[in-house]
mmCIF file of C-alpha atoms and ligand atoms in Angstrom:
data_model
loop_
_atom_site.group_PDB
_atom_site.id
_atom_site.type_symbol
_atom_site.label_atom_id
_atom_site.label_comp_id
_atom_site.label_asym_id
_atom_site.label_seq_id
_atom_site.Cartn_x
_atom_site.Cartn_y
_atom_site.Cartn_z
ATOM 1 C CA UNK A 1 0.775 17.417 3.173
ATOM 2 C CA UNK A 2 3.917 17.566 1.052
ATOM 3 C CA UNK A 3 7.023 18.620 2.895
ATOM 4 C CA UNK A 4 8.750 21.840 1.878
ATOM 5 C CA UNK A 5 11.505 24.049 3.215
ATOM 6 C CA UNK A 6 10.987 27.684 4.135
ATOM 7 C CA UNK A 7 13.243 30.719 4.126
ATOM 8 C CA UNK A 8 12.774 34.433 4.672
ATOM 9 C CA UNK A 9 14.468 36.493 1.960
ATOM 10 C CA UNK A 10 16.884 39.125 3.305
ATOM 11 C CA UNK A 11 16.889 41.222 0.156
ATOM 12 C CA UNK A 12 15.629 41.214 -3.435
ATOM 13 C CA UNK A 13 18.917 39.856 -4.814
ATOM 14 C CA UNK A 14 18.786 36.854 -2.506
ATOM 15 C CA UNK A 15 15.100 36.237 -3.298
ATOM 16 C CA UNK A 16 15.694 36.195 -7.062
ATOM 17 C CA UNK A 17 18.845 34.087 -6.769
ATOM 18 C CA UNK A 18 17.120 31.479 -4.620
ATOM 19 C CA UNK A 19 13.902 31.789 -6.621
ATOM 20 C CA UNK A 20 15.621 30.694 -9.830
ATOM 21 C CA UNK A 21 16.161 27.163 -8.490
ATOM 22 C CA UNK A 22 13.542 24.596 -9.557
ATOM 23 C CA UNK A 23 10.231 24.106 -7.724
ATOM 24 C CA UNK A 24 10.494 27.245 -5.608
ATOM 25 C CA UNK A 25 7.635 29.650 -4.869
ATOM 26 C CA UNK A 26 7.603 33.122 -3.396
ATOM 27 C CA UNK A 27 5.008 33.635 -0.712
ATOM 28 C CA UNK A 28 3.478 37.038 0.017
ATOM 29 C CA UNK A 29 -0.006 37.234 1.628
ATOM 30 C CA UNK A 30 -0.483 33.507 1.046
ATOM 31 C CA UNK A 31 -4.205 33.936 0.297
ATOM 32 C CA UNK A 32 -3.987 32.017 -2.966
ATOM 33 C CA UNK A 33 -0.807 29.981 -2.675
ATOM 34 C CA UNK A 34 -1.679 28.315 0.638
ATOM 35 C CA UNK A 35 -5.105 27.242 -0.665
ATOM 36 C CA UNK A 36 -3.425 25.748 -3.732
ATOM 37 C CA UNK A 37 -0.894 23.911 -1.576
ATOM 38 C CA UNK A 38 -3.614 22.529 0.695
ATOM 39 C CA UNK A 39 -5.487 21.220 -2.357
ATOM 40 C CA UNK A 40 -2.309 19.586 -3.716
ATOM 41 C CA UNK A 41 -2.364 21.744 -6.834
ATOM 42 C CA UNK A 42 0.882 23.567 -6.102
ATOM 43 C CA UNK A 43 3.627 21.474 -4.515
ATOM 44 C CA UNK A 44 6.655 23.717 -4.059
ATOM 45 C CA UNK A 45 9.700 22.108 -2.515
ATOM 46 C CA UNK A 46 10.719 25.469 -1.111
ATOM 47 C CA UNK A 47 8.904 28.624 -0.042
ATOM 48 C CA UNK A 48 10.676 31.964 -0.079
ATOM 49 C CA UNK A 49 8.868 34.393 2.179
ATOM 50 C CA UNK A 50 9.211 37.876 0.688
ATOM 51 C CA UNK A 51 7.274 39.742 3.383
ATOM 52 C CA UNK A 52 10.446 41.218 4.901
ATOM 53 C CA UNK A 53 11.503 42.954 1.659
ATOM 54 C CA UNK A 54 11.197 46.738 1.411
ATOM 55 C CA UNK A 55 8.478 46.590 -1.261
ATOM 56 C CA UNK A 56 5.545 47.925 0.749
ATOM 57 C CA UNK A 57 5.612 51.581 -0.231
ATOM 58 C CA UNK A 58 3.619 53.755 -2.625
ATOM 59 C CA UNK A 59 5.839 56.470 -4.093
ATOM 60 C CA UNK A 60 5.535 59.318 -6.565
ATOM 61 C CA UNK A 61 7.364 58.815 -9.874
ATOM 62 C CA UNK A 62 9.276 61.528 -11.748
ATOM 63 C CA UNK A 63 6.674 61.245 -14.519
ATOM 64 C CA UNK A 64 3.846 62.266 -12.178
ATOM 65 C CA UNK A 65 2.506 58.767 -11.574
ATOM 66 C CA UNK A 66 2.697 56.338 -8.658
ATOM 67 C CA UNK A 67 4.987 53.380 -8.038
ATOM 68 C CA UNK A 68 3.223 50.686 -6.025
ATOM 69 C CA UNK A 69 5.498 48.222 -4.234
ATOM 70 C CA UNK A 70 4.689 44.564 -4.840
ATOM 71 C CA UNK A 71 3.981 44.043 -1.132
ATOM 72 C CA UNK A 72 1.477 46.885 -0.772
ATOM 73 C CA UNK A 73 -1.674 45.215 0.548
ATOM 74 C CA UNK A 74 -4.839 45.547 -1.524
ATOM 75 C CA UNK A 75 -6.618 47.278 1.402
ATOM 76 C CA UNK A 76 -3.834 49.856 1.818
ATOM 77 C CA UNK A 77 -3.708 50.541 -1.910
ATOM 78 C CA UNK A 78 -7.473 51.071 -2.123
ATOM 79 C CA UNK A 79 -7.397 53.410 0.901
ATOM 80 C CA UNK A 80 -4.377 55.489 -0.148
ATOM 81 C CA UNK A 81 -5.601 59.107 -0.570
ATOM 82 C CA UNK A 82 -3.487 59.572 -3.736
ATOM 83 C CA UNK A 83 -5.039 56.482 -5.291
ATOM 84 C CA UNK A 84 -8.544 57.494 -4.230
ATOM 85 C CA UNK A 85 -8.131 60.978 -5.644
ATOM 86 C CA UNK A 86 -6.068 60.350 -8.784
ATOM 87 C CA UNK A 87 -6.877 56.703 -9.636
ATOM 88 C CA UNK A 88 -10.390 56.071 -8.266
ATOM 89 C CA UNK A 89 -10.877 53.410 -10.955
ATOM 90 C CA UNK A 90 -8.173 51.315 -9.287
ATOM 91 C CA UNK A 91 -9.522 51.934 -5.821
ATOM 92 C CA UNK A 92 -13.042 50.891 -6.919
ATOM 93 C CA UNK A 93 -11.758 47.719 -8.559
ATOM 94 C CA UNK A 94 -9.793 46.736 -5.459
ATOM 95 C CA UNK A 95 -12.791 47.308 -3.187
ATOM 96 C CA UNK A 96 -14.938 45.158 -5.480
ATOM 97 C CA UNK A 97 -12.603 42.201 -4.849
ATOM 98 C CA UNK A 98 -12.575 39.493 -2.176
ATOM 99 C CA UNK A 99 -13.422 40.544 1.420
ATOM 100 C CA UNK A 100 -11.924 43.081 3.860
ATOM 101 C CA UNK A 101 -9.929 40.349 5.630
ATOM 102 C CA UNK A 102 -8.508 39.023 2.372
ATOM 103 C CA UNK A 103 -7.695 42.514 1.113
ATOM 104 C CA UNK A 104 -5.735 43.129 4.333
ATOM 105 C CA UNK A 105 -3.435 40.220 3.431
ATOM 106 C CA UNK A 106 -3.472 40.140 -0.390
ATOM 107 C CA UNK A 107 -0.582 41.961 -2.040
ATOM 108 C CA UNK A 108 -0.232 43.785 -5.345
ATOM 109 C CA UNK A 109 2.285 41.242 -6.686
ATOM 110 C CA UNK A 110 0.222 38.273 -5.489
ATOM 111 C CA UNK A 111 -2.906 39.678 -7.085
ATOM 112 C CA UNK A 112 -1.203 39.771 -10.480
ATOM 113 C CA UNK A 113 -0.018 36.205 -9.981
ATOM 114 C CA UNK A 114 -3.225 34.669 -8.607
ATOM 115 C CA UNK A 115 -4.364 31.619 -10.507
ATOM 116 C CA UNK A 116 -7.643 30.857 -12.231
ATOM 117 C CA UNK A 117 -10.771 29.857 -10.319
ATOM 118 C CA UNK A 118 -11.704 27.164 -12.888
ATOM 119 C CA UNK A 119 -13.382 24.420 -10.821
ATOM 120 C CA UNK A 120 -11.517 21.708 -12.692
ATOM 121 C CA UNK A 121 -8.154 23.309 -12.008
ATOM 122 C CA UNK A 122 -8.941 22.960 -8.279
ATOM 123 C CA UNK A 123 -10.069 19.321 -8.554
ATOM 124 C CA UNK A 124 -7.092 16.990 -8.924
ATOM 125 C CA UNK A 125 -9.399 14.128 -9.980
ATOM 126 C CA UNK A 126 -10.077 15.888 -13.306
ATOM 127 C CA UNK A 127 -8.010 16.508 -16.431
ATOM 128 C CA UNK A 128 -6.533 19.998 -16.619
ATOM 129 C CA UNK A 129 -3.834 21.190 -19.016
ATOM 130 C CA UNK A 130 -3.028 24.099 -16.751
ATOM 131 C CA UNK A 131 -2.387 21.868 -13.733
ATOM 132 C CA UNK A 132 -0.890 18.976 -15.693
ATOM 133 C CA UNK A 133 0.208 19.905 -19.235
ATOM 134 C CA UNK A 134 -1.028 17.460 -21.864
ATOM 135 C CA UNK A 135 -3.654 15.827 -19.634
ATOM 136 C CA UNK A 136 -6.658 17.433 -21.375
ATOM 137 C CA UNK A 137 -9.309 19.908 -20.289
ATOM 138 C CA UNK A 138 -12.435 18.625 -18.542
ATOM 139 C CA UNK A 139 -13.932 22.103 -18.529
ATOM 140 C CA UNK A 140 -14.499 21.925 -22.284
ATOM 141 C CA UNK A 141 -17.860 20.204 -22.581
ATOM 142 C CA UNK A 142 -18.271 20.422 -18.793
ATOM 143 C CA UNK A 143 -19.777 23.039 -16.484
ATOM 144 C CA UNK A 144 -18.678 26.333 -17.995
ATOM 145 C CA UNK A 145 -20.728 29.095 -16.353
ATOM 146 C CA UNK A 146 -17.615 30.939 -15.133
ATOM 147 C CA UNK A 147 -15.407 30.319 -18.154
ATOM 148 C CA UNK A 148 -14.027 32.510 -20.924
ATOM 149 C CA UNK A 149 -15.742 33.761 -24.059
ATOM 150 C CA UNK A 150 -12.718 35.464 -25.635
ATOM 151 C CA UNK A 151 -9.156 34.383 -26.408
ATOM 152 C CA UNK A 152 -9.744 30.721 -25.544
ATOM 153 C CA UNK A 153 -7.918 27.788 -27.106
ATOM 154 C CA UNK A 154 -8.777 24.115 -27.513
ATOM 155 C CA UNK A 155 -6.422 23.526 -24.573
ATOM 156 C CA UNK A 156 -7.951 25.858 -21.967
ATOM 157 C CA UNK A 157 -10.977 28.118 -21.500
ATOM 158 C CA UNK A 158 -10.107 29.517 -18.059
ATOM 159 C CA UNK A 159 -10.353 33.168 -17.006
ATOM 160 C CA UNK A 160 -8.057 35.358 -14.943
ATOM 161 C CA UNK A 161 -10.001 36.195 -11.778
ATOM 162 C CA UNK A 162 -8.498 39.538 -10.714
ATOM 163 C CA UNK A 163 -10.373 42.825 -10.372
ATOM 164 C CA UNK A 164 -7.281 44.925 -9.657
ATOM 165 C CA UNK A 165 -5.620 43.802 -12.891
ATOM 166 C CA UNK A 166 -8.594 44.885 -15.004
ATOM 167 C CA UNK A 167 -8.242 48.448 -13.734
ATOM 168 C CA UNK A 168 -4.463 48.348 -14.157
ATOM 169 C CA UNK A 169 -4.860 47.175 -17.751
ATOM 170 C CA UNK A 170 -7.164 50.122 -18.491
ATOM 171 C CA UNK A 171 -4.744 52.522 -16.789
ATOM 172 C CA UNK A 172 -1.835 51.104 -18.850
ATOM 173 C CA UNK A 173 0.333 50.378 -15.839
ATOM 174 C CA UNK A 174 3.808 48.870 -16.148
ATOM 175 C CA UNK A 175 5.181 45.946 -14.178
ATOM 176 C CA UNK A 176 8.746 46.206 -12.853
ATOM 177 C CA UNK A 177 10.445 42.890 -12.192
ATOM 178 C CA UNK A 178 13.851 41.829 -10.943
ATOM 179 C CA UNK A 179 15.374 38.550 -12.007
ATOM 180 C CA UNK A 180 18.648 36.667 -11.728
ATOM 181 C CA UNK A 181 19.776 38.585 -14.847
ATOM 182 C CA UNK A 182 18.692 42.030 -13.663
ATOM 183 C CA UNK A 183 15.640 44.286 -13.853
ATOM 184 C CA UNK A 184 13.138 44.685 -16.659
ATOM 185 C CA UNK A 185 9.806 46.404 -17.226
ATOM 186 C CA UNK A 186 6.769 44.955 -18.946
ATOM 187 C CA UNK A 187 3.718 46.772 -20.280
ATOM 188 C CA UNK A 188 0.701 45.520 -18.362
ATOM 189 C CA UNK A 189 -0.784 44.142 -21.586
ATOM 190 C CA UNK A 190 2.297 41.921 -21.994
ATOM 191 C CA UNK A 191 2.321 40.524 -18.466
ATOM 192 C CA UNK A 192 -0.486 37.949 -18.664
ATOM 193 C CA UNK A 193 -0.817 35.425 -21.496
ATOM 194 C CA UNK A 194 -3.629 33.844 -23.460
ATOM 195 C CA UNK A 195 -3.736 30.044 -23.075
ATOM 196 C CA UNK A 196 -2.971 29.014 -26.691
ATOM 197 C CA UNK A 197 -0.844 25.817 -26.567
ATOM 198 C CA UNK A 198 0.722 26.622 -23.191
ATOM 199 C CA UNK A 199 -2.109 27.089 -20.681
ATOM 200 C CA UNK A 200 0.170 26.108 -17.796
ATOM 201 C CA UNK A 201 1.862 29.512 -18.239
ATOM 202 C CA UNK A 202 -0.301 32.305 -16.849
ATOM 203 C CA UNK A 203 2.178 35.107 -17.499
ATOM 204 C CA UNK A 204 5.548 36.028 -19.001
ATOM 205 C CA UNK A 205 7.660 36.015 -15.830
ATOM 206 C CA UNK A 206 10.851 33.985 -16.167
ATOM 207 C CA UNK A 207 11.948 31.570 -13.395
ATOM 208 C CA UNK A 208 13.212 33.467 -10.373
ATOM 209 C CA UNK A 209 11.775 36.801 -11.500
ATOM 210 C CA UNK A 210 10.150 38.748 -8.716
ATOM 211 C CA UNK A 211 7.603 41.507 -9.241
ATOM 212 C CA UNK A 212 9.010 44.498 -7.385
ATOM 213 C CA UNK A 213 6.456 47.173 -8.270
ATOM 214 C CA UNK A 214 3.681 48.306 -10.564
ATOM 215 C CA UNK A 215 3.870 51.812 -11.982
ATOM 216 C CA UNK A 216 0.856 53.924 -12.822
ATOM 217 C CA UNK A 217 1.240 56.669 -15.434
ATOM 218 C CA UNK A 218 0.148 60.217 -14.643
ATOM 219 C CA UNK A 219 -3.251 59.985 -16.345
ATOM 220 C CA UNK A 220 -5.716 58.472 -13.882
ATOM 221 C CA UNK A 221 -9.049 59.334 -15.585
ATOM 222 C CA UNK A 222 -10.417 60.579 -12.268
ATOM 223 C CA UNK A 223 -13.235 62.588 -13.895
ATOM 224 C CA UNK A 224 -14.719 59.919 -16.139
ATOM 225 C CA UNK A 225 -14.313 56.347 -14.956
ATOM 226 C CA UNK A 226 -16.338 53.386 -13.767
ATOM 227 C CA UNK A 227 -15.589 49.872 -12.519
ATOM 228 C CA UNK A 228 -18.652 47.703 -12.958
ATOM 229 C CA UNK A 229 -18.503 44.156 -11.607
ATOM 230 C CA UNK A 230 -21.324 41.701 -12.291
ATOM 231 C CA UNK A 231 -21.283 38.611 -10.066
ATOM 232 C CA UNK A 232 -23.604 36.049 -8.545
ATOM 233 C CA UNK A 233 -23.837 37.910 -5.223
ATOM 234 C CA UNK A 234 -22.961 41.463 -4.321
ATOM 235 C CA UNK A 235 -19.903 40.686 -2.200
ATOM 236 C CA UNK A 236 -17.211 38.047 -1.872
ATOM 237 C CA UNK A 237 -17.613 36.624 -5.366
ATOM 238 C CA UNK A 238 -15.483 36.645 -8.485
ATOM 239 C CA UNK A 239 -16.654 38.543 -11.556
ATOM 240 C CA UNK A 240 -18.806 36.886 -14.177
ATOM 241 C CA UNK A 241 -18.097 39.998 -16.205
ATOM 242 C CA UNK A 242 -16.374 43.188 -15.117
ATOM 243 C CA UNK A 243 -15.658 46.400 -16.983
ATOM 244 C CA UNK A 244 -13.048 49.054 -16.239
ATOM 245 C CA UNK A 245 -13.998 52.107 -18.294
ATOM 246 C CA UNK A 246 -11.962 55.323 -18.501
ATOM 247 C CA UNK A 247 -12.676 58.315 -20.706
ATOM 248 C CA UNK A 248 -11.519 61.799 -21.478
ATOM 249 C CA UNK A 249 -14.248 63.944 -22.985
ATOM 250 C CA UNK A 250 -13.973 67.416 -24.469
ATOM 251 C CA UNK A 251 -17.004 69.289 -25.810
ATOM 252 C CA UNK A 252 -19.098 66.110 -25.719
ATOM 253 C CA UNK A 253 -16.581 64.197 -27.832
ATOM 254 C CA UNK A 254 -14.346 61.390 -26.626
ATOM 255 C CA UNK A 255 -10.662 62.257 -26.843
ATOM 256 C CA UNK A 256 -9.330 59.149 -25.066
ATOM 257 C CA UNK A 257 -10.998 55.865 -24.194
ATOM 258 C CA UNK A 258 -9.746 52.779 -22.410
ATOM 259 C CA UNK A 259 -11.892 49.770 -21.630
ATOM 260 C CA UNK A 260 -10.693 46.490 -20.103
ATOM 261 C CA UNK A 261 -12.893 43.491 -19.361
ATOM 262 C CA UNK A 262 -12.542 40.957 -16.554
ATOM 263 C CA UNK A 263 -14.131 37.529 -16.173
ATOM 264 C CA UNK A 264 -14.180 36.891 -19.918
ATOM 265 C CA UNK A 265 -10.645 35.824 -20.859
ATOM 266 C CA UNK A 266 -7.341 34.424 -19.575
ATOM 267 C CA UNK A 267 -6.144 38.027 -19.152
ATOM 268 C CA UNK A 268 -7.791 41.451 -18.906
ATOM 269 C CA UNK A 269 -9.322 41.947 -22.350
ATOM 270 C CA UNK A 270 -8.690 45.106 -24.371
ATOM 271 C CA UNK A 271 -8.962 46.010 -28.065
ATOM 272 C CA UNK A 272 -7.002 49.152 -28.826
ATOM 273 C CA UNK A 273 -8.333 49.119 -32.417
ATOM 274 C CA UNK A 274 -11.889 49.366 -31.066
ATOM 275 C CA UNK A 275 -10.800 52.168 -28.718
ATOM 276 C CA UNK A 276 -9.301 54.048 -31.686
ATOM 277 C CA UNK A 277 -12.612 53.852 -33.527
ATOM 278 C CA UNK A 278 -14.507 55.330 -30.572
ATOM 279 C CA UNK A 279 -12.043 58.193 -30.243
ATOM 280 C CA UNK A 280 -13.467 61.428 -31.679
ATOM 281 C CA UNK A 281 -17.069 60.137 -31.476
ATOM 282 C CA UNK A 282 -19.871 61.555 -29.349
ATOM 283 C CA UNK A 283 -20.300 59.924 -25.948
ATOM 284 C CA UNK A 284 -23.730 58.330 -26.271
ATOM 285 C CA UNK A 285 -25.523 54.972 -26.196
ATOM 286 C CA UNK A 286 -25.265 54.510 -29.964
ATOM 287 C CA UNK A 287 -21.474 54.910 -30.154
ATOM 288 C CA UNK A 288 -20.986 52.878 -26.944
ATOM 289 C CA UNK A 289 -23.105 50.019 -28.337
ATOM 290 C CA UNK A 290 -21.092 49.950 -31.563
ATOM 291 C CA UNK A 291 -17.902 49.947 -29.478
ATOM 292 C CA UNK A 292 -19.144 47.037 -27.348
ATOM 293 C CA UNK A 293 -19.823 45.034 -30.536
ATOM 294 C CA UNK A 294 -16.258 45.621 -31.687
ATOM 295 C CA UNK A 295 -14.721 44.829 -28.308
ATOM 296 C CA UNK A 296 -16.645 41.549 -28.168
ATOM 297 C CA UNK A 297 -15.984 40.645 -31.786
ATOM 298 C CA UNK A 298 -15.239 36.907 -31.946
ATOM 299 C CA UNK A 299 -16.742 36.125 -28.529
ATOM 300 C CA UNK A 300 -17.817 32.501 -28.299
ATOM 301 C CA UNK A 301 -19.760 30.861 -25.487
ATOM 302 C CA UNK A 302 -19.174 27.331 -24.233
ATOM 303 C CA UNK A 303 -22.863 26.589 -23.558
ATOM 304 C CA UNK A 304 -23.379 27.401 -19.877
ATOM 305 C CA UNK A 305 -21.656 30.756 -20.268
ATOM 306 C CA UNK A 306 -23.334 31.911 -23.498
ATOM 307 C CA UNK A 307 -25.160 34.501 -21.390
ATOM 308 C CA UNK A 308 -21.855 36.296 -20.778
ATOM 309 C CA UNK A 309 -21.834 37.706 -24.315
ATOM 310 C CA UNK A 310 -25.075 39.662 -23.894
ATOM 311 C CA UNK A 311 -24.148 40.466 -20.283
ATOM 312 C CA UNK A 312 -20.786 41.887 -21.330
ATOM 313 C CA UNK A 313 -22.413 43.879 -24.134
ATOM 314 C CA UNK A 314 -24.804 45.577 -21.696
ATOM 315 C CA UNK A 315 -22.153 45.992 -18.992
ATOM 316 C CA UNK A 316 -19.782 47.778 -21.389
ATOM 317 C CA UNK A 317 -22.485 50.256 -22.449
ATOM 318 C CA UNK A 318 -23.528 50.831 -18.839
ATOM 319 C CA UNK A 319 -19.981 51.343 -17.552
ATOM 320 C CA UNK A 320 -19.155 53.765 -20.379
ATOM 321 C CA UNK A 321 -22.392 55.674 -19.755
ATOM 322 C CA UNK A 322 -21.589 55.944 -16.040
ATOM 323 C CA UNK A 323 -18.054 57.079 -16.857
ATOM 324 C CA UNK A 324 -19.286 59.679 -19.354
ATOM 325 C CA UNK A 325 -21.896 60.994 -16.893
ATOM 326 C CA UNK A 326 -19.311 61.214 -14.110
ATOM 327 C CA UNK A 327 -21.394 58.869 -11.951
ATOM 328 C CA UNK A 328 -19.213 55.771 -11.514
ATOM 329 C CA UNK A 329 -20.616 52.470 -10.300
ATOM 330 C CA UNK A 330 -18.955 52.907 -6.896
ATOM 331 C CA UNK A 331 -21.076 56.050 -6.327
ATOM 332 C CA UNK A 332 -24.170 54.259 -7.602
ATOM 333 C CA UNK A 333 -23.460 51.472 -5.082
ATOM 334 C CA UNK A 334 -23.243 54.043 -2.263
ATOM 335 C CA UNK A 335 -26.547 55.602 -3.298
ATOM 336 C CA UNK A 336 -28.258 52.186 -3.251
ATOM 337 C CA UNK A 337 -26.704 51.344 0.137
HETATM 338 C C1 FAD B 401 -12.203 33.483 -1.034
HETATM 339 C C2 FAD B 401 -11.426 34.395 -1.932
HETATM 340 C C3 FAD B 401 -12.091 35.348 -2.693
HETATM 341 C C4 FAD B 401 -11.359 36.198 -3.526
HETATM 342 N N1 FAD B 401 -12.039 37.111 -4.295
HETATM 343 C C5 FAD B 401 -11.333 37.915 -5.149
HETATM 344 C C6 FAD B 401 -11.992 38.851 -5.990
HETATM 345 O O1 FAD B 401 -13.214 38.981 -5.956
HETATM 346 N N2 FAD B 401 -11.230 39.608 -6.813
HETATM 347 C C7 FAD B 401 -9.871 39.494 -6.865
HETATM 348 O O2 FAD B 401 -9.236 40.213 -7.624
HETATM 349 N N3 FAD B 401 -9.234 38.602 -6.107
HETATM 350 C C8 FAD B 401 -9.923 37.818 -5.251
HETATM 351 N N4 FAD B 401 -9.276 36.909 -4.500
HETATM 352 C C9 FAD B 401 -7.861 36.660 -4.750
HETATM 353 C C10 FAD B 401 -6.937 37.453 -3.908
HETATM 354 O O3 FAD B 401 -7.007 38.800 -4.291
HETATM 355 C C11 FAD B 401 -5.556 36.872 -4.177
HETATM 356 O O4 FAD B 401 -5.526 35.616 -3.546
HETATM 357 C C12 FAD B 401 -4.470 37.745 -3.680
HETATM 358 O O5 FAD B 401 -4.445 38.968 -4.373
HETATM 359 C C13 FAD B 401 -3.110 37.062 -3.827
HETATM 360 O O6 FAD B 401 -2.136 37.848 -3.169
HETATM 361 P P1 FAD B 401 -1.213 37.198 -2.058
HETATM 362 O O7 FAD B 401 -0.267 38.241 -1.656
HETATM 363 O O8 FAD B 401 -2.022 36.584 -0.968
HETATM 364 O O9 FAD B 401 -0.498 36.088 -2.926
HETATM 365 P P2 FAD B 401 0.117 34.687 -2.481
HETATM 366 O O10 FAD B 401 -0.974 33.726 -2.210
HETATM 367 O O11 FAD B 401 1.161 34.870 -1.456
HETATM 368 O O12 FAD B 401 0.843 34.286 -3.832
HETATM 369 C C14 FAD B 401 0.093 34.039 -5.009
HETATM 370 C C15 FAD B 401 1.087 33.747 -6.126
HETATM 371 O O13 FAD B 401 1.837 34.913 -6.410
HETATM 372 C C16 FAD B 401 3.235 34.666 -6.346
HETATM 373 N N5 FAD B 401 3.813 35.917 -5.884
HETATM 374 C C17 FAD B 401 3.421 36.657 -4.820
HETATM 375 N N6 FAD B 401 4.116 37.802 -4.773
HETATM 376 C C18 FAD B 401 4.948 37.796 -5.845
HETATM 377 C C19 FAD B 401 5.915 38.708 -6.350
HETATM 378 N N7 FAD B 401 6.158 39.888 -5.761
HETATM 379 N N8 FAD B 401 6.574 38.373 -7.474
HETATM 380 C C20 FAD B 401 6.350 37.188 -8.102
HETATM 381 N N9 FAD B 401 5.467 36.282 -7.646
HETATM 382 C C21 FAD B 401 4.767 36.589 -6.543
HETATM 383 C C22 FAD B 401 3.343 33.491 -5.409
HETATM 384 O O14 FAD B 401 4.533 32.743 -5.650
HETATM 385 C C23 FAD B 401 2.114 32.687 -5.771
HETATM 386 O O15 FAD B 401 2.366 31.922 -6.908
HETATM 387 C C24 FAD B 401 -9.959 36.082 -3.608
HETATM 388 C C25 FAD B 401 -9.284 35.129 -2.819
HETATM 389 C C26 FAD B 401 -10.004 34.286 -1.992
HETATM 390 C C27 FAD B 401 -9.261 33.284 -1.174
HETATM 391 S S1 SF4 B 402 -10.169 25.477 -18.568
HETATM 392 FE FE1 SF4 B 402 -7.959 25.542 -18.245
HETATM 393 S S2 SF4 B 402 -7.806 25.550 -16.024
HETATM 394 FE FE2 SF4 B 402 -9.844 24.786 -16.507
HETATM 395 S S3 SF4 B 402 -9.702 22.526 -16.711
HETATM 396 FE FE3 SF4 B 402 -9.365 23.386 -18.732
HETATM 397 S S4 SF4 B 402 -7.129 23.550 -18.856
HETATM 398 FE FE4 SF4 B 402 -7.635 23.407 -16.698
#
């Protein structure tokens, strides 16, 4: 075990000031960070416990949306009646993740920040550019069943493992952060990064910046949505492919469409150009199939994960069909159960 010091932050200003020093980590639920510390992957010299900060509330915004504090637990967020009624896509995605015990601890901010589940990242005996920049990537040419098919680089082919973030990407949430130089807001699409030449950077937070909340806009797509998660077993497993689909339909035609994919890239994957092309079309299998082709344009398997391309294609069409029919996957699950 590496030694580290520990402090409880009194307020956000103190947390960001202390957090800007080198080799410091915030700790929230600890469900990811503590595992990484035990495996010697993260070795912070100092932990700043943020659990005492007043960031555990869900509040209405002036724009008619919801502001979710960074410390709101995944279980509480999924169970909030406003989220269930107005943003059922988010609630479904949260309930598809982890286990009840983990969701009781896991926080909104921590979920955004959770690190990849690439096996090589977790094995310090292997080369990994994300863990040790410049050391290489043993996943490339290795066992790649869980790896990315979109947005990869020759430095890293890892995926982002979150379910919650896939729904938030489709809902076009915003991330509010506070740093040593003040507050700023990032569009959800700009929060996470693709690996490119810097796979050690998962996101665009600057040192010391703390996520304080995530804001949902008014539109929650509560009539036509579906979160479909395909995984190796029905519970307690990360997505091989997941799809967050949200539609507005008038007179059989699509007026708005948002689709984000999980399990396929280093960040939730969206193509707004493909969404534009589906807008105005009829909601049917033919237009959904053409959309899936566009969304997956450029997808490339690594061998073991070639199956993800066809799987994603079918999952996109199925999720959009469920959303259009008003029978989301979460209701289908209940009917099967
Ligand atoms: C066995 C297992 C299965 C899981 N399955 C799933 C799954 O199916 N789907 C899914 O989506 N997730 C899954 N998870 C991941 C889980 O959801 C995350 O571990 C959790 O959301 C992280 O939140 P936390 O509060 O525990 O973060 P912590 O472990 O406390 O922190 C994680 C990281 O976030 C940083 N951090 C935390 N809060 C903030 C903040 N406010 N601002 C800036 N940085 C911050 C920390 O410094 C750290 O780097 C699983 C986890 C486990 C252990
Ligand atoms: S895919 Fe990324 S996380 Fe996995 S070994 Fe390669 S560099 Fe590391």
